[in-house]
Amino acid sequence: MKRKEKFESETGFEGWGDYMDAKIAKLEDQFRHSSASVGEKLSNLFAGVSIFVNGYTNPSADELKRIMMLHGGVFHHYKRPNTTYTIASILPDVKVRSITSEIIISPRWVVDSLQEGRLLDYSRYLLYTQHKPSQPKLAFAKVVPSTSRATDVSKPVPKSDSDPNDISRAECLNVLGMLKHFSDPVPEEPITAVENGKHDEEPKENNNVTNSSEHTMEVDCSPPISNPKEPSPLCSPDVFSEDEPSRPAKASAQPTVQTKTPTKSTSSKQSLTATDPNFLAEFFNNSRLHHIATLGASFKQYVAELREKPTSSFPARETLVQQLAGGRAVQEDSETLETHSGSNVRHIMHIDMDCFFVSVGLRKHPHLRGLPVAVTHSRGSEARVPSHPGQNRALEIELYQKRLGERYKAPDIPIESRLSAIDEHNSLSEIASCSYEARRCGVKNGMFVGAALNLCPDLKTIPYDFDGYREVAHQLYDTIAQYTLDIEAVSCDEMFVDLTELLQVTGVDVMEFVSYVRQQITTATGGCACSAGVGSNRLQARMATKKAKPNGQFRLVPGAVEEYMQPIPIADLPGVGPSTAYRLKQMTYVTCADLQSIPKNVLQTEFGKKFGETLYNACRGVDERPLVYDRGRKSVSVDVNYGIRFRTAQEVDRFMRQLTEEIHRRLVELRQRGKLVTVKLLVRSPGAPIETAKFMGHGLCDVVTKSQPLRQHTDDRTVIETAVLSLMRVMAIEPCELRGIGIQISKFQGVKQAVDNEAGNRLRSMFQKVEEKRKPTVEHNETSVPAKVETCRTLFKQPDDQQPCSSRSCIGLQQQAVPIQMRESYATPTKTAASWEVGVSPKQHTSPAATYSPVRKRSGVPKPATRGRRGRPPKLASVGGRKEQTARAGGGLRKFLMSNETKSNNSSVPDELPAGLDLDVLAALPEDIREEAIRDYRREQQLQLSANKLFQNRAETTPVKSSPQLSDSLREWKSPATPQATIPHADDQKIRVDVKFLQALPPELRVEVEKQIELNKDQMVVTCSEPEIDEPLLVSSPEKSPVKQQTPKKTEPVPAATETCKDPNILRRNNWRELIEEWIDSTEQPYEYDVGLLATNGEELCEDESLERLYIAIRCLHRLVRDRKQACGWHRAYESVVDPIQKRMLVIYGNKLAVPSKVACELCNRVD
DNA sequence: ATCCTCCCCTAC
DNA sequence: TAAGGTAGGGGAGGAT
Ligand SMILES: Nc1ccn([C@H]2C[C@H](O)[C@@H](COP(=O)(O)OP(=O)(O)OP(=O)(O)O)O2)c(=O)n1
Ligand SMILES: [Mg+2]
Ligand SMILES: [Mg+2]
């Protein structure tokens, strides 16, 4: 069914895995767009058919919904008894077991039927065969209520560990998640204390929902009596629309209610790693973080849509007034007076579900109420899990600790006690949410099951219920939305609500409303408790909620705020995470009172202008930020940092395409176009175990990001894909070292970036002062260069814990025994990293593009500042950088001109040195080392992409045409890593375009070229120069190409200075040197057009009087070309470049540049 | 002063 | 075994 029909265009897009053909995607787009405008129907194809989409699918639920709507079908937001088909990619096998009547089919059925124009037999699309005996095992017991091993660690475990020094870090740094749950700087208040204090300042709580017990609404049955459902404005056209008046929702009501365990695939075995075609779908279906992120985003959108509706009346308010304000229609008491008196004091409510996942889960596991419960993938309460081979938890933890210590300059950060689960049989599955009973033992959200069981051996686990979360969240939002739409969605279980208008209009008392609405929520959700806080700004509201939990409410009265804040631990402030808390703690600041005593400018000096001010305000309960009801999106991204295990570049490539497809889908769904593509990779840290402690996790990683600006905003999948693939090529990470991959698209059309308004945002000088104090080893004085070199050398040979070093390299350094090999293990086999690191001055990192290389200069550089400060880790700025030097040298133009017999190339011409080398450092080095350093540096400068820039440039001036001339150039101009030969093809009448070439093109240009080729496909054909494939490929199906992203390169490519690709004159770009180097390295023989282009660019510099740059560039060119012995084509090219430039020089200045007019080469002469 | 890139931090 | 996503705020430091 991959015949393309009805919709013209491309050919040969083959699907891979379960993924949709690109062609079909396009088709989808059309529907999407056409439907966007009106709800008109295109056909009745799906008349009588209703579908429910379960979990992640491709096409997405949203797309399927549109298709159904446009073609006469019905989309069910929740599964109903009369739902015709359930659509899923991955099937929870619990379902298979429990549902007999349900027909579960692949989303492809919809797409294919649409294509065929008729309803296809669904039997071929069944995700499972009902009667297959082998199928889904009923094996595991449902909830595993069971037998906890109460025996072993018997301790009830009193409160959490109280290692005040614990700190934690998120992300990849957080190897075992150990420090994720850093302890509070101040002992937590016993939860029990909260219970009756809940309504402290709100004695008049006449609310129905008392805070006293969580069991209050545990009546998990009996459908909501006064279900607030169906508020008028609630039917959104889009995501949530769907009538759906009745909500079964009762676990008891649906006997078969699947425990909806999003686990395990069905038809086939599980997808363990990203190489599995079904991995992405399966991963997303099981990823709680994916679900909450996605859900959160959709509720933000939901609110925005509700607000956009013209008709926003709130009939429910009348009932509210009747029930609450019955006695006092007119409010006169002082409380409400402040509301009425037009003072600008607002009533902000923050409301958040209590242990959300648990509350939802308990609806189906009512017997566990009142017990310590956690939601996790880990089945069974047994602590022991099989230990997979190769993991080394102790090592991972040790490395992690080391890194933390380096980052925070605190060698002795203790291991978090709670993390003690070093035992390789302790489960590292994360707890998404735990009940308050469990929290009493010290268990926290995000903690590992193993660690939690240590704290709370009786902990019961229940599985995820992602459908339930969506459902309950929906009920939460709908309930609130009955009363006001002044809602800022925070996440699926949480929002801010500005009650000011509501209270004003209804005259209802704040806290009465809060209890009323909380009760409604609890009822509507079938017994899920929530807590709410009220204050005059969002911060206060949040703090009040914290106080109110669980199942309570609290109001922070304006007058008492500052005082109220004082005993609050700083770490409890929103925006203060583990890193900030740790740093403050190191400064002896723990409570808000402590913080209140610090002058604002001190905080700003230490934490940055903005964040310093935020802290200053926050500890006083001050928060100026208004609620934002609809903040537009600024970026989209897709990340997978789990299950990433590749062996070959092809596998990587393939996965990247899947990710690209996914992000493209999301981008289109947003109806946005982006201008910046960023790829983020997690790379196994040197020394970290290959097998991570967490099964299929990412372990200790280094992060590499690189972005590619596009020339214009795009939502074109091929453009994105090309950018992504080229970024991958540039980063050139060994496939087997990858542990995580992410793609982000940003710089949306019409979205302006935030701009620093005030000057003086930079506090650099202050920081530098601080930092200088902190690192006595580092010299900032040029005169100390030799000493510096010595220091570096010593550092490398004999690592010293005292030595500052960058976190990235530290591990490498510590692995003293095998430092070089370790580091070379990436992509720099021959590199003598040592000499580099020895010889290079820190300040060298001129290239902002210098992104990642474990061996890179950045690595060996003594590390400057303490990490933990936000922002990029400061580089060491050695005084008198290259920039100044060249600037100085450029003082007099005359010096570049031909005197009479100049042209001595031999003198140590500083100008020939690559930018970024510290001349003084080099000068201080022995000759051989210097050579080596320069060579290494140059090698790093070899940029895969850069040569493309030459083309990009051309595209601006010369639209691509399918002329023979062009094709010649295409053939000639090889992508860097491409082997020489072009494979001959049967169809040799046609002009051949190597796929590799296409891939190397900048995205927009590539698309242009492809279009042209497509238009002229009679004369042109795309070929692939890879040995294993020699059949012609159709132009429009680059995806089909099995071409590797690149042959493993010897040299370590330096990330392109892709950021500077605007100037059409490449010589004016910052990365001109890289461009030229790459260009020269990329091929045996330059393309004439490029030569001419360069000459023209050079002439332009003449006219601009940019003689300094021109001079350096030509010397550089000469050197590079000269080094390409035998490559006489290049030698001649040099002449072709220099000659016209010199002519122009004579015309303009009456003199020539002091550069060689040709390359001395015997071979050239002979050939001549 | 402003932009850009890469990075860090936080939240759910 | 395990499912470590996603978006936004913001800082450092280089280029212009
Ligand atoms: N590390 C985390 C934190 C949260 N969540 C999910 C599960 C939570 O139930 C939900 C909401 O997060 P909250 O911070 O609101 O935490 P809870 O609702 O679980 O508890 P609380 O009562 O403190 O709000 O997000 C998660 O998966 N992993
Ligand atoms: Mg919550
Ligand atoms: Mg929450």
PDB file of N, CA and C (backbone and C1' of nucleotides) and ligand atoms in Angstrom, chain A residues 352 491 493-494, chain B residues 12, ligand 3:
ATOM      1  N   ASP A 352      -3.357  22.675  43.017  1.00  0.00           N
ATOM      2  CA  ASP A 352      -2.511  21.557  42.579  1.00  0.00           C
ATOM      3  C   ASP A 352      -3.057  20.258  43.155  1.00  0.00           C
ATOM      4  N   SER A 491       0.709  22.955  34.702  1.00  0.00           N
ATOM      5  CA  SER A 491       0.964  21.590  34.275  1.00  0.00           C
ATOM      6  C   SER A 491      -0.379  20.883  34.306  1.00  0.00           C
ATOM      7  N   ASP A 493      -1.589  19.046  36.412  1.00  0.00           N
ATOM      8  CA  ASP A 493      -2.257  18.924  37.722  1.00  0.00           C
ATOM      9  C   ASP A 493      -2.215  20.228  38.499  1.00  0.00           C
ATOM     10  N   GLU A 494      -1.998  21.311  37.814  1.00  0.00           N
ATOM     11  CA  GLU A 494      -1.670  22.528  38.540  1.00  0.00           C
ATOM     12  C   GLU A 494      -1.921  23.775  37.719  1.00  0.00           C
TER      13      GLU A 494
ATOM     14  P    DC B  12       6.914  22.375  40.485  1.00  0.00           P
ATOM     15  O5'  DC B  12       6.142  21.486  39.451  1.00  0.00           O
ATOM     16  C5'  DC B  12       5.304  22.067  38.445  1.00  0.00           C
ATOM     17  C4'  DC B  12       5.019  20.986  37.431  1.00  0.00           C
ATOM     18  C3'  DC B  12       4.574  19.683  38.068  1.00  0.00           C
ATOM     19  O3'  DC B  12       3.269  19.368  37.639  1.00  0.00           O
ATOM     20  C1'  DC B  12       6.313  19.323  36.473  1.00  0.00           C
TER      21       DC B  12
HETATM   22 MG    MG D   3       1.926  19.983  40.256  1.00  0.00          MG
END
